[in-house]
Short mmCIF file of C-alpha atoms and ligand atoms in Angstrom, two decimals:
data_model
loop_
_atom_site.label_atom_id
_atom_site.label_comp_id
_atom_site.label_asym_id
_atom_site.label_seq_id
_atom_site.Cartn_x
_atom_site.Cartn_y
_atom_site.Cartn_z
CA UNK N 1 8.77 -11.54 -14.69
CA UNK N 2 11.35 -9.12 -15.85
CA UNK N 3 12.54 -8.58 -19.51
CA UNK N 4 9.49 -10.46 -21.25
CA UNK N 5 6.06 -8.15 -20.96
CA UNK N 6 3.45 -9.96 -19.75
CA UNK N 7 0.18 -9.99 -21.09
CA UNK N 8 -3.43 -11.57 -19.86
CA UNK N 9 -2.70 -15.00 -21.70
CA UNK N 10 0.45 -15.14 -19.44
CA UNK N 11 -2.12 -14.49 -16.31
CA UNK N 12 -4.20 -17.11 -17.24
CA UNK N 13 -1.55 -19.98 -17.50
CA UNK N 14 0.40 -18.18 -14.10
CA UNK N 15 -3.38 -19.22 -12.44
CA UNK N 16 -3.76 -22.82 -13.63
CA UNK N 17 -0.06 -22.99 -12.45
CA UNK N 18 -1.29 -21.86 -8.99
CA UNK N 19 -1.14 -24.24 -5.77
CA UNK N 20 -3.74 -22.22 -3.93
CA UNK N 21 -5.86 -21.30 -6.91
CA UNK N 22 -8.81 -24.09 -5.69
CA UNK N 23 -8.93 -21.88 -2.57
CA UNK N 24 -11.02 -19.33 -4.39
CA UNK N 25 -14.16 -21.21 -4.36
CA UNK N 26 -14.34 -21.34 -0.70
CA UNK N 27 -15.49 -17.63 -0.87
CA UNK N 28 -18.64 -15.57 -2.08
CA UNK N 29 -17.11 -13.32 -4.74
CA UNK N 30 -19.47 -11.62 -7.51
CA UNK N 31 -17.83 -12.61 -11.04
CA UNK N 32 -16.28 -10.08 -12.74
CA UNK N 33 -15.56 -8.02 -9.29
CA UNK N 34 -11.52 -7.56 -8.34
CA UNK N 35 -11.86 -7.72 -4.54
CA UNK N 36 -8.04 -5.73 -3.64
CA UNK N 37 -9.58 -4.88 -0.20
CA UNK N 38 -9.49 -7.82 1.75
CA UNK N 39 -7.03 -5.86 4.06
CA UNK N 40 -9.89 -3.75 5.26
CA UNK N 41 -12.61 -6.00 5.49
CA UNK N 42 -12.48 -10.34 3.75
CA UNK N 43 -15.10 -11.57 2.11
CA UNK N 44 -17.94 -13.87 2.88
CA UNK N 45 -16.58 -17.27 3.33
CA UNK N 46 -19.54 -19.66 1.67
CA UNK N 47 -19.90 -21.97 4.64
CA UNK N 48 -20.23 -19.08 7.18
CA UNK N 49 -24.13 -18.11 5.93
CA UNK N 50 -25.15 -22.08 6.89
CA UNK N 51 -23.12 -21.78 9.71
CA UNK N 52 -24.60 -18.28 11.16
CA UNK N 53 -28.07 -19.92 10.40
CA UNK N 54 -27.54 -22.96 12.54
CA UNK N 55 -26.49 -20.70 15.42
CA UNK N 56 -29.66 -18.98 14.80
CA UNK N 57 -32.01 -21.38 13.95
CA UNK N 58 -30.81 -24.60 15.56
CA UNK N 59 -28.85 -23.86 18.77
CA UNK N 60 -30.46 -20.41 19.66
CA UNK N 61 -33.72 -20.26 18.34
CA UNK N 62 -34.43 -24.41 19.81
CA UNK N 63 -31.92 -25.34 22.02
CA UNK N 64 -31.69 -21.58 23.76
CA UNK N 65 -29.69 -21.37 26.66
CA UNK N 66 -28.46 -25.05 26.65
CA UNK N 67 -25.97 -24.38 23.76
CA UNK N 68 -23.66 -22.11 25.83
CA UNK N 69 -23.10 -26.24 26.93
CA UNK N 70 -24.22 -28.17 24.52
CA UNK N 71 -23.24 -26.12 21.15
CA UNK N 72 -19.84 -25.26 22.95
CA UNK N 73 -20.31 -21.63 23.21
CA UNK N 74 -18.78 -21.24 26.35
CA UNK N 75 -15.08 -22.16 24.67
CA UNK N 76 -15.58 -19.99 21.63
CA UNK N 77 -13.03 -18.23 22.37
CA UNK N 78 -10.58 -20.46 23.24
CA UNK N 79 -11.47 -22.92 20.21
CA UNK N 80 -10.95 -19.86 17.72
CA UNK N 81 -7.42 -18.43 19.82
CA UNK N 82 -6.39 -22.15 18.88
CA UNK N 83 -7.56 -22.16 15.71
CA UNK N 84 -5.81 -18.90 14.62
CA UNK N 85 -2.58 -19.45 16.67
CA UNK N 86 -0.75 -21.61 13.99
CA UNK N 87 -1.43 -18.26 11.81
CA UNK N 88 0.84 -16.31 13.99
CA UNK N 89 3.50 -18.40 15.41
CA UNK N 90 1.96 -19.04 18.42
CA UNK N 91 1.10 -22.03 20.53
CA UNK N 92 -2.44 -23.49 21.73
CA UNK N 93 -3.79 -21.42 24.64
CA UNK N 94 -1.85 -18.41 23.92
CA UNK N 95 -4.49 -16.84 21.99
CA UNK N 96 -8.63 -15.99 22.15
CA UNK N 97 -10.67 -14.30 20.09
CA UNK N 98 -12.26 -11.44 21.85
CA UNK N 99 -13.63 -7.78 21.91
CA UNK N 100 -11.90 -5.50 19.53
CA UNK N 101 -8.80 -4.47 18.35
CA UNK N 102 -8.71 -1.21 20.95
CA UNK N 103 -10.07 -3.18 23.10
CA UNK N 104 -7.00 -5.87 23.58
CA UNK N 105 -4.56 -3.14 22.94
CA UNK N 106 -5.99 -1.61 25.62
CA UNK N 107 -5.71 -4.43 27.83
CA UNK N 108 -2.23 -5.47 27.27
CA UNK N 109 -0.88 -2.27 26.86
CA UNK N 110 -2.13 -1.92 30.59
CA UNK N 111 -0.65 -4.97 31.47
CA UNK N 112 2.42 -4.82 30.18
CA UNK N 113 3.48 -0.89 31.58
CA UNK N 114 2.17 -2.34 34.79
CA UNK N 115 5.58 -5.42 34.36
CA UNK N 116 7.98 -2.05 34.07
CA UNK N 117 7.13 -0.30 36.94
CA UNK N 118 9.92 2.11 37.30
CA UNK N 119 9.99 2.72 33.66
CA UNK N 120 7.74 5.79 31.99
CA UNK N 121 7.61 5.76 28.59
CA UNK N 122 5.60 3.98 26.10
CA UNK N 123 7.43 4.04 22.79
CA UNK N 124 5.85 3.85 19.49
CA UNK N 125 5.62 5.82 15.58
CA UNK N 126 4.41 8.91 14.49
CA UNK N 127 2.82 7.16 11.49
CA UNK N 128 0.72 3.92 14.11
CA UNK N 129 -2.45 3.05 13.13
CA UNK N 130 -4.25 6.29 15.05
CA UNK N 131 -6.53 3.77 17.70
CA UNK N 132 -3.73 2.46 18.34
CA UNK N 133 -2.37 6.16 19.71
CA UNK N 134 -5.62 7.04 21.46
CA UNK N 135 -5.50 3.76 23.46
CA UNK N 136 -2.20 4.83 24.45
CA UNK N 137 -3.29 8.28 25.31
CA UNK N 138 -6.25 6.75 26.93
CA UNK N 139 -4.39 4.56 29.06
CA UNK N 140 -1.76 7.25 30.05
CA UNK N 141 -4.58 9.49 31.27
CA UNK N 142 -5.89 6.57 33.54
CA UNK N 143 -2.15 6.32 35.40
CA UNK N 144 -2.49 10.26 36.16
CA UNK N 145 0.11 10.96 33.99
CA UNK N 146 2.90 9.11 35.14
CA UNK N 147 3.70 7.28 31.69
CA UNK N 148 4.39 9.41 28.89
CA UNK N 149 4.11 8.29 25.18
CA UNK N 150 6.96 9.11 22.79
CA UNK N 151 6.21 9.00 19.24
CA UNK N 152 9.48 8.72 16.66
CA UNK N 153 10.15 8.30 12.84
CA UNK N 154 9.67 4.41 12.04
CA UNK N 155 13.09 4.67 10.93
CA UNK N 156 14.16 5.81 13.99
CA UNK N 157 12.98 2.89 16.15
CA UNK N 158 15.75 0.63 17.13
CA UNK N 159 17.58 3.59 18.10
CA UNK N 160 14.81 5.42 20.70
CA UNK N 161 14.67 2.47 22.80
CA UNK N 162 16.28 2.90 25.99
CA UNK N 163 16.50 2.02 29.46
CA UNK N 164 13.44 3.95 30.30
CA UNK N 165 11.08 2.45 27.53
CA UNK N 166 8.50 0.66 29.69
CA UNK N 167 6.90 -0.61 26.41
CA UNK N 168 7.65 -0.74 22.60
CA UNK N 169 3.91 -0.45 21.13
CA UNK N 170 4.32 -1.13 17.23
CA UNK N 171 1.92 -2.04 14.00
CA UNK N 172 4.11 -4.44 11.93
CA UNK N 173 2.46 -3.31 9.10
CA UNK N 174 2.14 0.55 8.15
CA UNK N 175 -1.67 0.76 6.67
CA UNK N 176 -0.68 3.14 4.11
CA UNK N 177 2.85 2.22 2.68
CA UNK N 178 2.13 -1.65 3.54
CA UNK N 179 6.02 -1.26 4.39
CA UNK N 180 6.82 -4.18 7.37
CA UNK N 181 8.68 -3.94 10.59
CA UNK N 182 11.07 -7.07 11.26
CA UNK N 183 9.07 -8.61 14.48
CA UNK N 184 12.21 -10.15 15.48
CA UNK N 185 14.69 -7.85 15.08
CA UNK N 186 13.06 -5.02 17.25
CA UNK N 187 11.96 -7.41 19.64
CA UNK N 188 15.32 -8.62 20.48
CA UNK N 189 16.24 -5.06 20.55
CA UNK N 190 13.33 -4.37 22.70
CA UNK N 191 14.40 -7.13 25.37
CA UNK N 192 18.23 -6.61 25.10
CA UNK N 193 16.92 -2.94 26.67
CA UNK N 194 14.87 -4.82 29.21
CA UNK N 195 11.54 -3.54 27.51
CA UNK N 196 8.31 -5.61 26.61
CA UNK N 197 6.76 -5.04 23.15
CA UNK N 198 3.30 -5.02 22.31
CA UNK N 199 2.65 -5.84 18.49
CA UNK N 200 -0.53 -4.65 16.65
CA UNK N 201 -1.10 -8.05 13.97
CA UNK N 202 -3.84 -6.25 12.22
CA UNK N 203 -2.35 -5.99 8.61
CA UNK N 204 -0.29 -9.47 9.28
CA UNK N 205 -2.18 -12.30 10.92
CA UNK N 206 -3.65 -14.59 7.84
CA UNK N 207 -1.41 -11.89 5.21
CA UNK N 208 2.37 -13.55 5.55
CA UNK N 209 3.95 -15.96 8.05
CA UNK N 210 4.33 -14.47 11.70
CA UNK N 211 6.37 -15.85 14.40
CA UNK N 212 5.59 -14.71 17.13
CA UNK N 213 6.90 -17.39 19.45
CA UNK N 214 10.26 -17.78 17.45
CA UNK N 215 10.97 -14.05 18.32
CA UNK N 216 10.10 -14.74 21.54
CA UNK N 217 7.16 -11.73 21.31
CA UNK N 218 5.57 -10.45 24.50
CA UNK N 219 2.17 -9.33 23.29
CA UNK N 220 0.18 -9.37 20.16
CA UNK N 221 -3.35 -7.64 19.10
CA UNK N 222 -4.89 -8.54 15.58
CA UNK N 223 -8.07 -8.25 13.77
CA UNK N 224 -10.57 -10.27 12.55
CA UNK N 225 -12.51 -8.61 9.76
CA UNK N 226 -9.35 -8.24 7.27
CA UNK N 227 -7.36 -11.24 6.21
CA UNK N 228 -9.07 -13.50 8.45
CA UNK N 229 -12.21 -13.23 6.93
CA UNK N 230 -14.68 -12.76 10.03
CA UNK N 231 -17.14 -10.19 8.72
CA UNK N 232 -17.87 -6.71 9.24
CA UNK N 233 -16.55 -6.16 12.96
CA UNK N 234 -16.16 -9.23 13.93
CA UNK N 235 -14.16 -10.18 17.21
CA UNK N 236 -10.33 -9.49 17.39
CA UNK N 237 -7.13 -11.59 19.09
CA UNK N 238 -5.00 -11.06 21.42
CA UNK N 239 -1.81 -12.95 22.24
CA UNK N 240 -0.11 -13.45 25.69
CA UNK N 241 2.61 -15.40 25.26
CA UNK N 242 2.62 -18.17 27.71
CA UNK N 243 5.81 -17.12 30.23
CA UNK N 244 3.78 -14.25 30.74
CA UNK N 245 0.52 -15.56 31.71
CA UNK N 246 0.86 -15.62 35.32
CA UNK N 247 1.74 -11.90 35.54
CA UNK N 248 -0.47 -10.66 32.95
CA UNK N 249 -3.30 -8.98 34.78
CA UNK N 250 -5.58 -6.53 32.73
CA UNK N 251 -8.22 -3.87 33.92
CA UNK N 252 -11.20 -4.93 32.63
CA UNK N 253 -11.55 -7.68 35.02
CA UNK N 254 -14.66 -9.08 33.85
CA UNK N 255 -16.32 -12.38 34.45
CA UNK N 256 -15.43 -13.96 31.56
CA UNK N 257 -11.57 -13.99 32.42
CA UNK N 258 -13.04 -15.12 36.17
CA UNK N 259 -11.21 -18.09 37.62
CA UNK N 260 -14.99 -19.47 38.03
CA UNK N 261 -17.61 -17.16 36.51
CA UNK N 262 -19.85 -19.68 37.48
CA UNK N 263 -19.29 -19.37 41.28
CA UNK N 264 -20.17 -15.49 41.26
CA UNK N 265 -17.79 -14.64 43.94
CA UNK N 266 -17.98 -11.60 45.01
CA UNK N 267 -14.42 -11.11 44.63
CA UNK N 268 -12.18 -11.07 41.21
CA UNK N 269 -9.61 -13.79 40.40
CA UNK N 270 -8.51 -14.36 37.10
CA UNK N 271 -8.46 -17.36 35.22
CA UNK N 272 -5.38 -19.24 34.78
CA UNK N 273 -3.70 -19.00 30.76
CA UNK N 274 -5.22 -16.17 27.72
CA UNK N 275 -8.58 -16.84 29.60
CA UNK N 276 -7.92 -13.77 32.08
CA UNK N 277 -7.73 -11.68 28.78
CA UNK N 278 -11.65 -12.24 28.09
CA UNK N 279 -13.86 -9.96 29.85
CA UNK N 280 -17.62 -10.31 28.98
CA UNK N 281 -20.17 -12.75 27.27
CA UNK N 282 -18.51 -13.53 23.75
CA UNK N 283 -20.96 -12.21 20.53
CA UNK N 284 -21.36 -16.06 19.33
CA UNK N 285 -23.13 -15.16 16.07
CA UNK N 286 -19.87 -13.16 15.54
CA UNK N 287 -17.75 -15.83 16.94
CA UNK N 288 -19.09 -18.33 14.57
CA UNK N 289 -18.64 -16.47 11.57
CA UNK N 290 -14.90 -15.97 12.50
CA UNK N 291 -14.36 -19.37 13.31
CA UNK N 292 -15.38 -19.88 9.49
CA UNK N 293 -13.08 -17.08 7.94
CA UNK N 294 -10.58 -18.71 10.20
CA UNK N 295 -11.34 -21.92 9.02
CA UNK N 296 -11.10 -20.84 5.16
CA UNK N 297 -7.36 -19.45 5.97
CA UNK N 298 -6.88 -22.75 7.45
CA UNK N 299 -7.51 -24.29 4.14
CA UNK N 300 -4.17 -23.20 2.87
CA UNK N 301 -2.31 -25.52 5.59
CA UNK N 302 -1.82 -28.80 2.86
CA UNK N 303 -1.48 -26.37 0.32
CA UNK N 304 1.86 -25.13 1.47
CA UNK N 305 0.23 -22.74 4.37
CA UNK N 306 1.49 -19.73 5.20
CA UNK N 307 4.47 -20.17 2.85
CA UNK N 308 2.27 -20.95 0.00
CA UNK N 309 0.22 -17.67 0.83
CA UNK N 310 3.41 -15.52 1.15
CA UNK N 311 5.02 -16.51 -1.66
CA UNK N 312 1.87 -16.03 -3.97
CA UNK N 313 1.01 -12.48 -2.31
CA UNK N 314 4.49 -11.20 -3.57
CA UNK N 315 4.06 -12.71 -7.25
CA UNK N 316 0.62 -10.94 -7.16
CA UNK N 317 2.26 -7.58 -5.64
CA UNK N 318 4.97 -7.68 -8.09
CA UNK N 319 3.21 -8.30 -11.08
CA UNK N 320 0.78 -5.44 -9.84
CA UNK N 321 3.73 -2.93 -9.27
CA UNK N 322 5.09 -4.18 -12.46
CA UNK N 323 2.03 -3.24 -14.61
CA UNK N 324 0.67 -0.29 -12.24
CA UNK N 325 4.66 1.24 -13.23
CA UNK N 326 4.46 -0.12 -17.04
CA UNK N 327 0.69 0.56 -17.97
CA UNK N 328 -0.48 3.97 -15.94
CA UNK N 329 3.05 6.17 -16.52
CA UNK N 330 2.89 9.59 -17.25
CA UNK N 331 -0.09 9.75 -14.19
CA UNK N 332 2.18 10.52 -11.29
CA UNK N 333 1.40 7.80 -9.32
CA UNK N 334 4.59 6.92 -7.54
CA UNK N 335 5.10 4.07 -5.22
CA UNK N 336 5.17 4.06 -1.62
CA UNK N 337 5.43 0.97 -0.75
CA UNK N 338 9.24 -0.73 -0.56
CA UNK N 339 10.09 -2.53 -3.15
CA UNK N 340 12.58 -5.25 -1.44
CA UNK N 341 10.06 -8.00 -0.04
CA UNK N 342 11.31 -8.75 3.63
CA UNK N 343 10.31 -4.96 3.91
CA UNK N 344 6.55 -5.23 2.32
CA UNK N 345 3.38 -6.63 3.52
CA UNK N 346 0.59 -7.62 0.95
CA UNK N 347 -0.19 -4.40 -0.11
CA UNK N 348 0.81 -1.63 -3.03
CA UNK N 349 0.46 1.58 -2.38
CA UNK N 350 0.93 4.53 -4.89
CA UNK N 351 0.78 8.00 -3.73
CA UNK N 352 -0.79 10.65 -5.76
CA UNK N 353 0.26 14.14 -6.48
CA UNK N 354 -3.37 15.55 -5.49
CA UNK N 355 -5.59 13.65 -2.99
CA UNK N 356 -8.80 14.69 -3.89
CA UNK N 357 -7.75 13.04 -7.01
CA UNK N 358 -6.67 9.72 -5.79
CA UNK N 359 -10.19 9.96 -4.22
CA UNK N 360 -11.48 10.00 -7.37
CA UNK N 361 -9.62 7.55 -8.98
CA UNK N 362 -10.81 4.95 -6.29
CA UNK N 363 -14.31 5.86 -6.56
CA UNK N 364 -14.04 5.84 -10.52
CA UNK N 365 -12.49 2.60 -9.93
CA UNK N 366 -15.12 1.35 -7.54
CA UNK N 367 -17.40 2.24 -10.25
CA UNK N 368 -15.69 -0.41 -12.72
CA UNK N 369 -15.74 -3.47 -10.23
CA UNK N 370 -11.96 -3.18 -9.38
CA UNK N 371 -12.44 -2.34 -5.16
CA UNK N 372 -8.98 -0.85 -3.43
CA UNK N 373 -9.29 2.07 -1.08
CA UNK N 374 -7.76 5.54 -0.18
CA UNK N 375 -6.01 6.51 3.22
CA UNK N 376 -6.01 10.18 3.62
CA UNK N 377 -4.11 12.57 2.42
CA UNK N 378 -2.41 11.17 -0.97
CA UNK N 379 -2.86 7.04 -0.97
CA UNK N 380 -4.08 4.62 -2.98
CA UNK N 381 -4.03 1.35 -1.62
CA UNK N 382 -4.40 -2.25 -2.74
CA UNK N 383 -4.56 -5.37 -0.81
CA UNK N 384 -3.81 -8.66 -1.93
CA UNK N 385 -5.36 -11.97 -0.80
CA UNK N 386 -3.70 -15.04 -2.53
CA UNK N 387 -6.80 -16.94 -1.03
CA UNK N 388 -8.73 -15.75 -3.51
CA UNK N 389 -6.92 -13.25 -6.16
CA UNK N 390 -6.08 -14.63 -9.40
CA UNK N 391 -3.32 -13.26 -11.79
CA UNK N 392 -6.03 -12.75 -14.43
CA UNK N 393 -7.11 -10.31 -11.47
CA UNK N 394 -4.39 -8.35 -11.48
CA UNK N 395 -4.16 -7.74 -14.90
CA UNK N 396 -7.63 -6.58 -14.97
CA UNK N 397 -7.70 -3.80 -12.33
CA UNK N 398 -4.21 -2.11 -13.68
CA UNK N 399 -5.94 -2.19 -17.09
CA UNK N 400 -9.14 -0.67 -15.79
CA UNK N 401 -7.19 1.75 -13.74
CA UNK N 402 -5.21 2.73 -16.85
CA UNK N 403 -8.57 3.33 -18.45
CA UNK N 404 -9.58 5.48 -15.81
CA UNK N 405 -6.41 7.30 -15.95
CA UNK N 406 -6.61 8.11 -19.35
CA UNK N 407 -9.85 8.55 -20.08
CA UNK N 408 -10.22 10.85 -16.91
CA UNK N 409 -13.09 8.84 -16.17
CA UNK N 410 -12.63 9.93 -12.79
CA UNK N 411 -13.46 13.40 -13.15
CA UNK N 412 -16.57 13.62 -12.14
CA UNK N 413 -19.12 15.29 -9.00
CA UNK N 414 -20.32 11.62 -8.12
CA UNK N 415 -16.65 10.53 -7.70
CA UNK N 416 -15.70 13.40 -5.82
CA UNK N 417 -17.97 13.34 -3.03
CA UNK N 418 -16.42 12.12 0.16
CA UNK N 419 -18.42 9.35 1.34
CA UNK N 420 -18.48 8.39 5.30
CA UNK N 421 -15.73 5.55 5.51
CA UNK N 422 -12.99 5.82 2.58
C1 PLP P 501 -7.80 -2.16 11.36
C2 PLP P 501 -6.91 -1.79 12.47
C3 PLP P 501 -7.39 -1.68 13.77
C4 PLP P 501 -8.84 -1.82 14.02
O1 PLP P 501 -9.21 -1.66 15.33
P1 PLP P 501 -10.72 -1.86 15.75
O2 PLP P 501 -10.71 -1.83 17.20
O3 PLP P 501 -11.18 -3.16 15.16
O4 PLP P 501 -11.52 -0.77 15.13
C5 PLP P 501 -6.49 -1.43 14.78
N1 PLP P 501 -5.17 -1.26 14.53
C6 PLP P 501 -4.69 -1.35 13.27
C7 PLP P 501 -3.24 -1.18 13.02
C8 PLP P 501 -5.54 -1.59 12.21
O5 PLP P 501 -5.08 -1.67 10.97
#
């Protein structure tokens, strides 16, 4: 894309060019409206309404009870682990779909400090997603104080593990800059130390190609309500990878990661496999809208897959940088996220000299159809789907961002107000 300036016509003919541009239709997306938030929370997928309403109307409201058998219920969680497994690099029944984000982390963080017994410290960044840091503070309060978690630069990392890191707790992806850790790298850095590492997926299960099982990862947590398209809150993942199944053991020994919930033994016994990771009765109307935002990631697998996705979200991400940098100068947005692509996610980020500002802007933007968000204090962030973004896209939300910019349509009391969730 360099030298020659692109314009909208060269969009349009980048789009019909595009192996996953049929992909688009699988999802609920008002015309006219430039969805660059898909990090934070996918769209609607247009087979999960019918699907929700069957679970309603068919299997709970006439078959009741019976469909925990007869629907399959029971093995939600297992069927959708499966199902989003190929996603991450991992095999079948390493992964279920359960509870939150916090939640897992929580329960493999546990497990894991509890492998490194005569270890103390639970590494991770200063800049980590901040649930992930309260978990850890959570679960350090729990062990009396006997674990300790050290926080360092992210550039710092490979060089603050040591031989008393119990655990290396990391988000691949930083939510603001969108900048990416190399899974493989600091795991084998992690191991060569005799540490386990615990990865946080949010920002790169159904974004890029992860590999978990290739970098022989210990742990994984990821989300369900961004790229895979589960709906608001929707159940998270969690990864054990398979050598460690028979020494993972978790505190929230519920009956749904029983050996035999079914018995109701007095006493606890987990489950053989991921199953010991679930701990109560699964939300199914949740699980059966993520098994459809899973399924409409899955759609991508004869297109090329994860490749296909990968190499589309950096032609979007360029081209956005490259017109964001072109089309808004002079407005001192300057980019925080890296520019060389094995270090980048599927997001831009720009920071802004004044915040409340960048609020603005985002609101303003909001206003014209074009959806990103802001992270607190100075970022403006844009996520990019290939399922569903078009080039034409693109162009459209630098060009309405430039009009924003210059028009100072942003200015304004409505724009400024500070709504509940940014
Ligand atoms: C979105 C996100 C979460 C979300 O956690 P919940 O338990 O679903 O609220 C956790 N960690 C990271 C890094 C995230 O980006």
């Amino acid at each position: 894309m360099s030298g020659v300036a692109i314009d909208r016509a060269a969009c349009e003919a980048l789009d019909a060019a595009d192996p996953l541009r049929g992909l688009r239709a699988l999802y609920e997306l008002a015309p006219g409206l430039v969805y660059l938030d898909g990090n934070s929370l996918g769209p609607l997928p247009r087979t999960t309404v019918a699907c929700v309403e069957r679970g309603m109307r068919e299997a709970w409201g006439r078959e009741l009870i019976r469909s925990w058998n007869t629907a399959g219920w029971i093995d939600l969680p297992q069927r959708i682990g499966d199902a989003i497994a190929p996603l991450i690099g991992a095999g079948p029944g390493e992964v279920v779909a359960a509870d939150s984000t916090s939640v897992n982390l929580f329960k493999v963080l546990s497990a894991a400090i509890a492998m490194r017994p005569k270890r103390s410290t639970i590494l991770s960044e200063n800049g980590n997603f901040p649930t992930d840091l309260y978990i850890a503070q959570g679960l350090i309060a729990q062990t009396g104080g006997t674990r300790t978690l050290r926080l360092v630069e992210r550039t710092g990392l490979l060089d603050a593990i040591d031989a008393d890191t119990a655990v290396v707790m990391l988000t691949q992806v930083d939510y603001r800059s969108g900048s990416r850790l190399d899974l493989a790298e600091v795991t084998a850095r992690a191991h060569a130390l005799g540490a386990l590492v615990v990865w946080d997926l949010a920002h790169s299960a159904g974004a890029f190609e992860v590999a978990l099982n290739e970098a022989r990862a210990d742990f994984a947590v990821g989300c369900g309500y961004k790229y895979l398209n589960g709906g608001p809150g929707a159940p998270a993942f969690v990864f054990v990878a398979r050598r460690h199944q028979h020494d993972f053991v978790q505190p929230l020994s519920g009956w749904m990661g029983h050996a035999a919930p079914f018995d109701f033994d007095p006493a606890y016994r987990p489950a053989d496999g991921i199953s010991r990771a679930l701990v109560g009765t699964p939300p199914i109307l949740s699980m059966l809208a993520l098994e459809c935002g899973v399924a409409a990631m899955r759609a991508a697998a004869p297109l090329g897959g994860m490749a296909a996705i990968r190499r589309k979200s950096l032609a979007l991400s360029d081209l956005f940088i490259e017109l964001v940098e072109r089309r808004c100068a002079g407005f001192g947005l300057r980019l925080v996220t890296p520019r060389a692509h094995a270090a980048r996610a599927s997001q831009a980020s720009f920071a802004i000299a004044d915040g409340a500002t960048g609020y603005a802007v985002i609101q303003a933007l909001i206003a014209r159809a074009v959806i990103g968000d802001f992270r607190a204090p100075d970022v403006l962030r844009f996520g990019f789907a290939p399922s569903y973004l078009r080039f034409v896209d693109i162009w459209d939300a630098v060009e309405r961002l430039r009009e924003v910019l210059v028009t100072r349509a942003w200015d304004r009391p409505e724009f400024r107000t500070r709504l509940a969730v940014t």
